[in-house]
Each structure stands twice: as C-alpha cells, then as structure tokens.
XYZ file of C-alpha atoms in Angstrom:
552
model
C -0.035 0.006 -0.145
C 1.062 3.551 -0.974
C 1.742 5.620 2.319
C 3.136 9.208 2.677
C 6.467 10.276 4.535
C 6.562 13.845 4.447
C 9.604 15.403 3.107
C 11.481 18.084 5.517
C 9.563 20.710 5.416
C 6.208 20.269 3.739
C 3.069 18.891 5.201
C 0.094 16.962 3.164
C -1.386 19.074 0.112
C -4.818 20.622 1.157
C -6.422 20.411 -2.471
C -7.152 21.967 -5.694
C -5.729 25.774 -6.255
C -6.884 26.320 -10.146
C -7.456 24.790 -13.003
C -5.974 26.299 -16.456
C -7.832 26.091 -19.890
C -7.354 26.871 -23.552
C -10.188 28.516 -24.919
C -11.059 30.166 -27.886
C -13.694 33.347 -28.269
C -13.057 35.166 -25.574
C -16.125 37.271 -25.201
C -17.638 34.179 -25.291
C -15.804 32.759 -22.361
C -16.299 35.716 -20.273
C -19.907 35.491 -20.865
C -20.521 32.040 -19.894
C -18.678 31.824 -16.935
C -19.824 35.211 -15.098
C -23.298 35.508 -17.154
C -24.080 31.626 -16.824
C -22.295 30.212 -14.068
C -22.385 33.617 -12.213
C -18.646 33.346 -11.410
C -16.775 36.768 -10.532
C -14.296 37.715 -13.337
C -11.570 38.507 -10.590
C -8.550 39.375 -12.920
C -8.079 39.881 -16.380
C -4.174 39.898 -17.028
C -2.514 38.405 -19.625
C -0.348 35.151 -20.424
C 3.231 35.671 -19.032
C 4.737 33.683 -21.431
C 2.789 35.306 -24.303
C 1.703 38.814 -23.448
C -0.554 39.197 -26.354
C -2.794 36.644 -25.224
C -5.263 37.302 -22.100
C -5.345 35.251 -19.151
C -8.431 35.198 -17.506
C -9.332 34.275 -13.740
C -12.857 33.418 -12.579
C -13.988 32.733 -8.728
C -15.433 33.810 -5.878
C -15.831 37.523 -4.602
C -11.735 37.496 -4.227
C -10.614 34.512 -5.687
C -9.995 32.435 -2.892
C -7.498 29.190 -4.264
C -9.820 26.265 -4.539
C -12.502 28.268 -6.662
C -10.426 29.442 -9.377
C -10.877 28.946 -13.170
C -8.320 30.124 -15.477
C -8.610 30.557 -19.247
C -6.225 31.322 -21.891
C -8.541 32.324 -25.045
C -6.708 31.719 -28.501
C -9.208 33.093 -30.927
C -9.977 30.605 -33.519
C -8.396 28.144 -31.815
C -9.011 24.238 -33.002
C -11.047 22.200 -30.318
C -9.043 19.710 -28.623
C -9.605 15.664 -27.923
C -10.318 14.045 -24.673
C -8.162 11.090 -23.957
C -5.904 9.955 -21.585
C -3.161 11.914 -20.212
C -5.269 15.122 -19.184
C -7.712 16.512 -16.700
C -11.010 16.099 -18.874
C -13.451 17.335 -15.992
C -13.951 19.866 -13.648
C -16.698 19.758 -10.520
C -17.982 22.476 -8.957
C -19.602 22.216 -5.260
C -23.562 23.033 -5.200
C -26.057 23.267 -2.395
C -27.903 20.065 -2.801
C -31.192 22.104 -2.772
C -30.242 23.797 -5.802
C -30.655 21.025 -8.158
C -33.984 22.057 -9.747
C -32.725 25.537 -10.085
C -29.565 24.424 -11.773
C -31.290 21.908 -14.061
C -33.954 24.680 -15.253
C -31.006 27.311 -15.494
C -28.918 25.224 -17.787
C -31.800 24.273 -19.642
C -32.723 27.970 -20.021
C -29.426 28.721 -21.920
C -29.622 26.029 -24.115
C -27.628 23.334 -22.464
C -28.500 19.718 -21.969
C -26.695 18.423 -18.428
C -26.411 14.798 -18.421
C -27.397 13.353 -14.522
C -25.860 10.749 -12.717
C -24.548 9.845 -9.302
C -21.130 9.740 -8.343
C -19.834 8.451 -4.564
C -23.281 8.783 -3.815
C -23.828 12.270 -4.663
C -25.850 13.585 -7.834
C -23.804 15.161 -10.423
C -25.071 17.235 -13.526
C -22.541 17.067 -16.394
C -22.406 19.950 -19.243
C -19.985 21.433 -21.698
C -18.830 25.039 -21.887
C -18.792 26.724 -25.323
C -15.460 25.344 -26.290
C -16.300 21.512 -25.219
C -14.891 21.607 -21.461
C -16.726 19.228 -19.023
C -18.201 21.155 -16.519
C -19.870 19.462 -13.645
C -21.955 20.513 -10.671
C -21.644 18.197 -7.690
C -24.631 19.090 -5.130
C -23.020 18.092 -1.566
C -23.691 21.058 0.315
C -20.124 22.267 0.641
C -18.215 24.826 2.466
C -19.685 28.222 1.620
C -17.238 30.919 -0.362
C -17.271 34.211 -0.163
C -20.447 35.159 -2.277
C -20.320 37.626 -5.017
C -23.072 40.210 -4.825
C -23.380 41.111 -8.659
C -23.847 37.348 -9.754
C -26.967 36.924 -11.681
C -27.251 33.602 -9.631
C -29.421 34.090 -6.405
C -26.863 33.612 -3.166
C -29.008 30.547 -2.034
C -27.709 28.912 -5.511
C -24.312 30.025 -5.906
C -21.752 27.675 -7.170
C -19.075 27.124 -3.840
C -15.846 26.849 -5.158
C -14.308 23.571 -6.415
C -15.451 19.961 -5.669
C -13.079 17.739 -7.974
C -11.340 17.628 -11.290
C -11.441 14.390 -13.045
C -8.413 12.980 -15.301
C -8.492 10.180 -17.799
C -4.891 7.891 -17.283
C -3.784 4.812 -18.654
C -2.342 3.457 -15.175
C -4.029 4.695 -11.540
C -1.151 3.699 -9.565
C 1.139 6.298 -10.770
C -1.148 9.142 -9.710
C -1.640 7.291 -6.664
C 2.124 7.163 -6.145
C 2.524 10.997 -6.252
C -0.715 11.959 -4.692
C -0.369 9.529 -1.801
C 3.264 8.831 -1.554
C 4.616 12.392 -2.434
C 1.758 14.980 -1.515
C 0.061 13.166 1.208
C -3.252 13.126 -0.143
C -5.648 10.024 0.755
C -7.326 7.446 -1.324
C -11.061 7.645 -0.734
C -12.130 4.495 -2.802
C -13.359 3.539 -6.343
C -16.196 2.476 -8.170
C -17.166 1.675 -11.806
C -17.460 4.617 -14.505
C -18.656 4.346 -17.961
C -15.132 4.836 -19.149
C -13.109 2.759 -16.636
C -12.431 2.467 -13.106
C -12.859 5.592 -10.929
C -10.448 6.303 -7.581
C -10.943 9.350 -5.616
C -8.049 10.753 -3.862
C -9.007 13.617 -0.794
C -6.303 16.777 0.029
C -5.931 17.296 3.625
C -7.716 20.248 3.966
C -11.231 21.121 5.066
C -12.338 24.045 2.717
C -13.265 23.575 -0.954
C -11.642 21.873 -3.912
C -10.561 18.758 -1.906
C -10.950 16.083 -4.512
C -8.631 14.456 -7.555
C -10.525 11.700 -9.397
C -8.706 9.414 -11.461
C -10.329 7.419 -14.295
C -8.321 4.196 -15.217
C -8.678 3.674 -19.047
C -6.006 1.442 -20.300
C -4.904 1.104 -24.212
C -7.103 4.289 -25.007
C -5.606 7.291 -26.884
C -4.274 10.107 -25.226
C -5.801 13.666 -25.520
C -5.201 16.151 -28.214
C -4.968 19.838 -26.854
C -6.856 22.219 -28.155
C -9.758 24.758 -27.498
C -11.733 23.376 -24.307
C -8.393 21.112 -23.278
C -7.300 21.354 -19.537
C -3.876 22.855 -19.471
C -2.667 21.724 -16.054
C -4.560 21.198 -12.435
C -2.497 23.134 -9.920
C -2.770 22.311 -6.262
C -2.381 24.263 -2.836
C 0.664 24.927 -0.672
C 0.814 27.155 2.241
C 4.093 29.303 1.503
C 7.281 29.748 -0.712
C 9.465 27.731 1.452
C 7.053 24.761 1.644
C 6.824 25.240 -2.219
C 10.661 25.176 -2.407
C 10.814 21.930 -0.278
C 8.418 20.457 -2.143
C 10.398 21.171 -5.376
C 13.349 19.586 -3.813
C 11.378 16.263 -2.665
C 9.837 15.844 -6.104
C 13.077 16.345 -8.120
C 14.592 13.315 -5.763
C 11.634 11.711 -7.077
C 12.102 11.817 -10.251
C 9.099 14.163 -11.361
C 11.826 17.223 -12.924
C 9.786 20.073 -11.673
C 10.430 23.324 -13.189
C 11.916 26.289 -11.340
C 9.423 28.446 -9.612
C 7.481 30.752 -11.932
C 6.141 34.348 -10.684
C 2.864 34.242 -11.316
C 2.293 37.993 -9.750
C -0.845 36.293 -7.958
C 0.898 33.302 -6.572
C 4.133 31.428 -7.235
C 4.108 27.963 -9.260
C 6.398 25.383 -9.742
C 5.268 22.317 -12.991
C 5.638 18.676 -13.480
C 4.198 15.854 -15.080
C 3.342 12.429 -13.366
C 3.999 9.469 -15.960
C 0.489 9.501 -17.539
C 1.290 12.771 -18.827
C -1.252 14.873 -16.444
C 0.509 18.291 -15.975
C 0.373 19.376 -12.390
C 1.354 22.563 -10.377
C 2.006 23.805 -7.104
C 0.788 27.046 -6.402
C 1.388 29.398 -3.129
C -1.980 30.669 -1.701
C -0.290 34.160 -1.571
C -0.162 36.977 -2.756
C -3.359 36.868 -3.877
C -5.519 38.498 -6.479
C -6.490 41.552 -4.408
C -2.336 42.216 -4.264
C -2.553 44.823 -7.396
C -6.250 46.625 -7.027
C -8.885 46.778 -4.364
C -11.493 43.880 -4.256
C -13.959 46.186 -5.586
C -12.353 46.834 -8.671
C -11.305 42.984 -9.315
C -11.826 42.255 -12.900
C -12.492 46.059 -13.914
C -8.830 46.775 -15.217
C -6.449 44.999 -17.814
C -3.521 44.366 -14.887
C -0.062 43.914 -15.949
C 3.006 42.868 -14.028
C 5.518 45.295 -13.569
C 7.845 43.808 -16.365
C 5.361 44.426 -18.755
C 4.113 48.094 -17.846
C 6.230 49.563 -20.646
C 4.644 47.463 -23.371
C 1.048 48.408 -22.023
C 0.010 50.508 -24.807
C 1.042 47.590 -27.610
C -0.444 45.056 -25.326
C -3.463 46.981 -24.867
C -3.512 47.247 -29.084
C -3.075 43.605 -29.371
C -5.618 41.624 -27.221
C -9.084 41.563 -28.353
C -11.504 44.121 -27.066
C -13.739 42.468 -24.383
C -16.871 43.781 -22.384
C -17.044 42.628 -18.834
C -20.742 42.698 -18.564
C -20.369 43.096 -14.400
C -19.145 46.501 -14.755
C -19.994 47.511 -18.240
C -16.875 48.342 -19.292
C -14.529 47.588 -22.379
C -11.050 46.280 -22.123
C -8.548 46.048 -24.975
C -8.471 47.411 -28.467
C -8.735 44.664 -31.122
C -11.448 44.234 -33.234
C -11.538 40.260 -33.793
C -13.824 40.709 -36.489
C -11.373 41.964 -38.679
C -8.996 39.254 -38.044
C -8.044 36.631 -40.577
C -6.362 33.416 -39.618
C -3.825 31.500 -42.309
C -4.181 28.295 -42.973
C -1.777 25.523 -40.862
C 0.952 23.785 -43.300
C 1.786 19.969 -42.757
C 4.745 19.839 -44.099
C 7.688 21.970 -45.648
C 7.117 21.883 -48.982
C 9.882 19.617 -50.142
C 7.818 16.374 -48.898
C 9.610 16.112 -45.858
C 6.963 15.267 -42.790
C 6.982 17.656 -40.198
C 4.911 17.389 -37.314
C 3.478 20.174 -35.323
C 2.369 20.627 -31.500
C 1.652 23.537 -28.739
C -0.420 26.409 -30.124
C -2.275 25.992 -33.613
C 0.417 27.900 -36.097
C -2.811 30.047 -37.343
C -2.853 31.765 -33.709
C 0.837 31.769 -32.862
C 3.427 34.552 -32.776
C 6.287 32.343 -31.804
C 7.820 29.332 -32.768
C 10.167 26.424 -31.932
C 11.519 24.143 -34.582
C 13.024 20.930 -33.044
C 15.617 18.665 -34.740
C 15.822 15.024 -33.626
C 19.209 13.236 -33.153
C 20.443 10.172 -35.243
C 18.216 7.405 -34.679
C 15.254 9.361 -33.395
C 11.967 10.720 -34.342
C 10.285 13.931 -34.943
C 8.015 12.655 -32.736
C 10.565 11.834 -30.053
C 12.035 15.312 -30.216
C 8.369 16.779 -30.189
C 7.446 15.261 -27.062
C 9.615 17.963 -25.527
C 6.975 20.605 -25.860
C 5.203 18.893 -22.879
C 8.374 19.509 -20.777
C 8.727 23.381 -21.932
C 5.086 24.034 -21.161
C 4.864 27.296 -23.031
C 1.865 28.054 -24.474
C 2.471 31.009 -26.403
C 4.520 28.655 -29.069
C 4.217 26.545 -31.814
C 6.351 23.839 -32.432
C 7.708 21.856 -35.701
C 9.604 18.934 -36.042
C 11.024 17.667 -39.165
C 11.532 14.151 -39.943
C 15.011 13.139 -41.172
C 14.727 10.053 -43.671
C 15.792 7.120 -42.443
C 15.983 8.555 -38.958
C 19.293 10.643 -39.874
C 20.228 13.836 -41.126
C 23.806 12.913 -42.631
C 25.501 9.557 -42.507
C 28.910 10.252 -40.678
C 30.138 11.758 -37.419
C 29.299 15.887 -37.475
C 33.607 15.806 -37.114
C 34.121 13.945 -40.657
C 35.230 15.776 -43.665
C 32.584 17.904 -44.943
C 32.589 15.974 -48.510
C 31.607 12.881 -46.136
C 28.697 13.995 -45.117
C 27.168 15.524 -48.624
C 24.934 16.048 -50.162
C 22.644 15.064 -47.213
C 23.870 18.067 -44.871
C 23.004 20.438 -47.572
C 19.361 18.799 -47.674
C 19.261 19.053 -44.057
C 20.008 22.655 -43.834
C 17.755 22.907 -46.942
C 14.766 21.326 -44.741
C 15.056 23.493 -41.736
C 15.321 26.917 -44.256
C 12.080 25.394 -46.206
C 10.390 25.029 -42.669
C 11.749 28.655 -41.672
C 10.291 29.662 -45.028
C 6.676 28.966 -44.030
C 6.387 30.154 -40.722
C 7.408 32.998 -42.522
C 4.783 32.943 -44.707
C 2.451 32.602 -41.911
C 3.955 35.603 -40.072
C 6.356 34.247 -38.010
C 9.842 35.763 -38.822
C 13.436 34.130 -37.777
C 13.671 36.949 -34.763
C 10.598 35.246 -33.417
C 12.071 31.388 -33.767
C 13.810 29.429 -31.377
C 15.767 26.621 -33.408
C 16.876 23.635 -30.873
C 17.848 19.944 -31.250
C 19.291 17.066 -29.584
C 22.997 15.112 -30.711
C 23.019 15.234 -34.313
C 19.969 17.616 -34.430
C 21.798 20.054 -31.989
C 24.885 19.658 -34.471
C 22.410 20.789 -37.306
C 20.817 23.574 -35.346
C 24.294 25.242 -34.571
C 25.335 24.750 -38.290
C 21.965 26.155 -39.507
C 22.085 29.244 -37.275
C 26.237 29.730 -38.107
C 25.158 30.124 -41.736
C 21.822 31.716 -41.794
C 21.840 35.317 -42.818
C 18.452 35.757 -40.780
C 19.010 36.285 -36.929
C 17.236 33.702 -34.875
C 15.310 34.518 -32.042
C 17.585 31.854 -29.945
C 19.363 28.492 -30.495
C 19.327 25.524 -27.695
C 21.940 22.744 -28.673
C 21.099 19.799 -26.396
C 24.657 18.174 -26.345
C 26.037 19.429 -29.746
C 28.756 21.409 -31.634
C 29.651 23.181 -34.744
C 30.043 21.044 -37.977
C 32.166 23.843 -39.282
C 34.161 26.846 -37.460
C 34.966 28.921 -40.627
C 31.794 30.822 -40.866
C 31.903 34.761 -40.402
C 28.855 36.234 -39.846
C 27.604 38.730 -37.681
C 25.211 36.677 -34.698
C 25.201 40.000 -32.395
C 22.763 39.415 -29.483
C 21.650 36.007 -30.842
C 20.949 33.744 -27.453
C 22.284 30.400 -27.770
C 22.212 27.650 -24.795
C 24.659 24.678 -25.425
C 24.984 21.838 -22.789
C 27.335 18.683 -22.820
C 28.819 16.103 -20.676
C 32.284 16.303 -20.314
C 32.576 12.579 -21.022
C 29.974 12.625 -23.801
C 31.598 9.675 -26.347
C 29.837 11.630 -29.658
C 30.637 15.505 -28.859
C 34.260 16.141 -27.904
C 34.821 18.538 -25.085
C 37.061 20.340 -26.910
C 34.677 20.990 -29.638
C 32.223 22.253 -27.576
C 34.257 24.966 -26.020
C 35.537 25.514 -29.776
C 32.124 26.283 -30.763
C 31.304 27.730 -27.912
C 34.342 30.490 -28.238
C 33.314 30.739 -31.719
C 29.955 31.880 -31.342
C 30.844 34.420 -28.693
C 33.656 35.872 -30.969
C 30.631 36.671 -34.072
C 28.591 38.413 -31.011
C 26.084 35.599 -30.056
C 25.105 35.781 -26.186
C 26.300 32.070 -25.148
C 25.002 30.176 -22.513
C 27.906 27.104 -22.353
C 27.159 24.466 -19.541
C 29.793 21.589 -18.974
C 27.374 18.870 -16.840
C 29.269 16.103 -15.081
C 27.110 13.355 -15.118
C 24.663 14.429 -17.730
C 25.252 11.441 -20.218
C 24.022 12.017 -23.735
C 20.586 13.178 -22.801
C 18.674 16.033 -21.686
C 18.440 17.047 -17.845
C 15.975 19.480 -15.866
C 18.536 22.165 -15.535
C 19.016 22.217 -19.647
C 15.344 22.036 -20.138
C 15.078 25.350 -17.716
C 17.713 27.077 -19.823
C 16.120 26.119 -22.929
C 12.640 27.738 -21.548
C 14.469 30.873 -20.427
C 15.750 31.418 -23.944
C 12.187 31.036 -25.587
C 10.574 33.016 -22.716
C 12.855 35.786 -24.118
C 11.419 36.132 -27.123
C 7.816 35.578 -26.063
C 8.056 38.348 -23.552
C 9.702 40.553 -25.925
C 6.437 40.191 -28.381
C 4.410 42.615 -26.313
C-alpha cells in the first residue's frame, strides 16, 4: 500500500488551487462563466509567457484558492480531443437544494446536462462553449465568499471547486504521486462508464478537496486544443514549503520546473508518468495584491515587467466587454482578423509534425531537430516539458532517421549532399513560418545530438537573425563561418565525457559563437550522459521566454 512520508519542510497538500484551460473566443468565455455560471471575473491579465494573449481568472468575490477557473483564450483555435494523460472535467460544489434550480437554469441557456450519481452524490455534467466538461456536484460543501453582483441568487451560487477528473492509463502512477509524495488520502473506487474511477482527497477542510482518476488502459491520449485542460494546480501554504516540495519531487524523478512568478501566486510544474500536468501554487499574495477588491476584473492588469509595453499589449489583445461593470477592455476587433491556414509539411515532401499552439494563432515558434536514430515525434515530446503555451512547435522528420551519415566531425564531403539537404529542410520550414507571419527573429531553433549540431550549423550559416538556439549535446560542424550573430541567445549543454561530442569541440563552438557576437550560455555538466536534464530544459525555457516576453 502506498503511504505518505512527508519530506522535510512539507505537510500534506490541502487540495485544488486552480485549473487552467485553453479557450477560443474570449467574449464568449467571459459571458459563459460570469453570466451563466455566475462567477466573478476576478482578474483580467495576460499570459506571462505570451503577453499578446489574455489570461482570465474566475472565482468567488476575492478569488480564493480552490475557486479559481482560469482560461487562455486563443481566437480561432481548433477544439481539443479528450483522451488519456489529461484532466477532462472540473466539478463545482453546489448546495444540494439547488438541483432543480440549476437544471432549469442550464436548460434556459440551451444546455442539456447529463445526470448521474458519483460516490453517492448527484452530479450534472454539461459542456462549456469550447467543449470543456463542467460538472455540478450537489453536496452542500463549504460556503465561499459570495459575489453580490452575480446573476445567480446567493442561495444557489457555486461554492468553489469540488473535484477534477483525469483520464489515465495507469491509476497507480497517480497514486504514487498524490498519496506517496503529496499526502492525499485514497477515498475509494467505483465503476465509471470509461473504466474504474478512484478518488483521492486533499488534507484541507475547505473547497476543492478531490482529485478523481479514471483508469482507461489502451485508450488514446488527448489532443490539446480549445476546451482542453492545460494543467491542474494544487495548494501549498507558502514559498518555503513550495521549495521543499520542489526538492522532494526532484529527488523522486518528477523533474519540476524552477519557481515561476505568476504575480498572484508562485508556481512549479511537473508531469506524472501518464502525462497529466500538475502545478503546485502558493496561496499568497492573492488577487487583491494589485487592485482593490471592489475593482477586481475591471481593468487589464500587467506585471511590472510588462508595464513598459502596456500600450502595445492593450492594442493587440481583443476587445472584450465585462458585463459585470459595463467596461470595455482591450483594443483589437476580432471581426477584422483573418487566420492563415496551418501547413502540415515544409513543401519539399518532408514530414513535419506539429504541437502546441495552433500555427494560425501563434506569434512565436520552436523548430526541433531530432538526433540520429530518433524521430520527430520523440523530439516533439519536449513541448510538454517546456510548458510554454505561446509557442507552436514544429519537428521535421529526417529520411531514415538521420540527417547526415557520418559523425559531425567527419570531413565535410563525407556528409554531402545529405548535410545540404538537411539545411535546406530547415530553411524551408523557416520559410513556411515566415509566410505565416512568424519571422526568424521569433523562432527558437533547437535540437538534440545530431539535431543539435545541425541547429548550430544552420544558425551559424543563415543570414537571418534567429530568436534563439538551443543545442542539447552538440557542436558546430564547421568553424569557418563569419556572419554577425550579435545578440543571438544560444544555450549549449554537454557532459565532459560525452562519447559523441568531444569537450574540445564544444568549447571551440562556444568560443567561435561568442567571437561572432552571440550571447552564449555554454554549460559542461558532469554526469549528464548523452541525454537532456531538468537544468537544460529550464535554460532552454528561459531562451524561449525571452522572445515570447519581448513580443508584447
């Protein structure tokens, strides 16, 4: 049986903090959560990884942890497909006596909820405008701070979160995390139309206590898009406990990110083996930190580091109406926008796989190059590790799973014409991105091993300034290029004993790029092996955030 042995400085996790979902139309999203569900729009800000995109927070009067539903609306985004490896539903707690009220209210808005019973409690399930499953669990949960301007009478208002439901291949992997690492208690299991549902309870006594997991072995993974849950956040009491959890999760192999400042809380992110993305978020400082409680949701709020770009950001984000106050926010008219078609290949017959933000809605991109014997699908899986929703990711597939036949240190002629073809493939992908409105300056080119060598070589030769270069275990193929690389951020990492990338060549590469003006972060990492570790992923993420944050 899985048991909890608290790591030093930690206590059992209380429960849910917030849920973050991708949406499409921003006005439709605001209207549904405020006018249909009666939630308060407690904060209008931007995606800190992509300040041209809104981030909406809905909850009770002050946005207490355990009440907050958040959305990134990407206009025109394709709808996601539910599947394993993700949270598929959020349940709100509702007074038991409000069952008939909510049935009538939902029907009046054209929604047709499905009734069921779960662990002895009545549940209504329906879809929001983007297809996210929203559920009402009638359980007389703990009251939250009422929102007097809600269109829902106080006696029937939602009482914060009840639970989330995740679909997974293997429940035990989630059990090891929730019970073994985070101190949840296993409540029990029952049959579900999709498999076996197991419930886990946090240690708190307020709202948002439950994580349900439905085991669906052999079923396909979800496809991220509008209506998909990006991550579920769990509560931690303060920064010190979050740091302790980061250390214990790292030791257990979950590879959490470094702490991310989200202005209203601090966050770390990690995935469990099924692929569900979790966050651990602090309760403080909270949403009234930068505006009075009475003003929450009335204005577009930006962190200090984006304030110099306020005029540009306000002009770019779509115009929305907050009907709670009758105020308009943002300046761009969505009706005047047209989205380009999304390509599936680079025009030369080379397969290009994509992930992340739909290309038609993206302004920044990462092109990933796999190593010898690897595949585009392998390298594209890094998208889930980077966890940066602003980016579209493209990964071309090399013929025969190799870009060129010999070592990158072999005489150049021995790798021709394959090397030139590989460089031309990247050039074609870059051309497609430029045609879709994403110039080279907004593209990070990355790769592993042979792909890292190819990425560095392309960056060395191209006449276009790239937004950044990430080379996991790689070096330059040629050292005689002379173009100006002033200001180009480059991250490189290698094990000093790597049998494929000699340390001397790695150091020569870094020196050559610096001499040409590149801003090089070159790290020699003992014990790395020929692989990628969490520190390298964080360094690559910093390069990516640099160009996303500069967009405004």
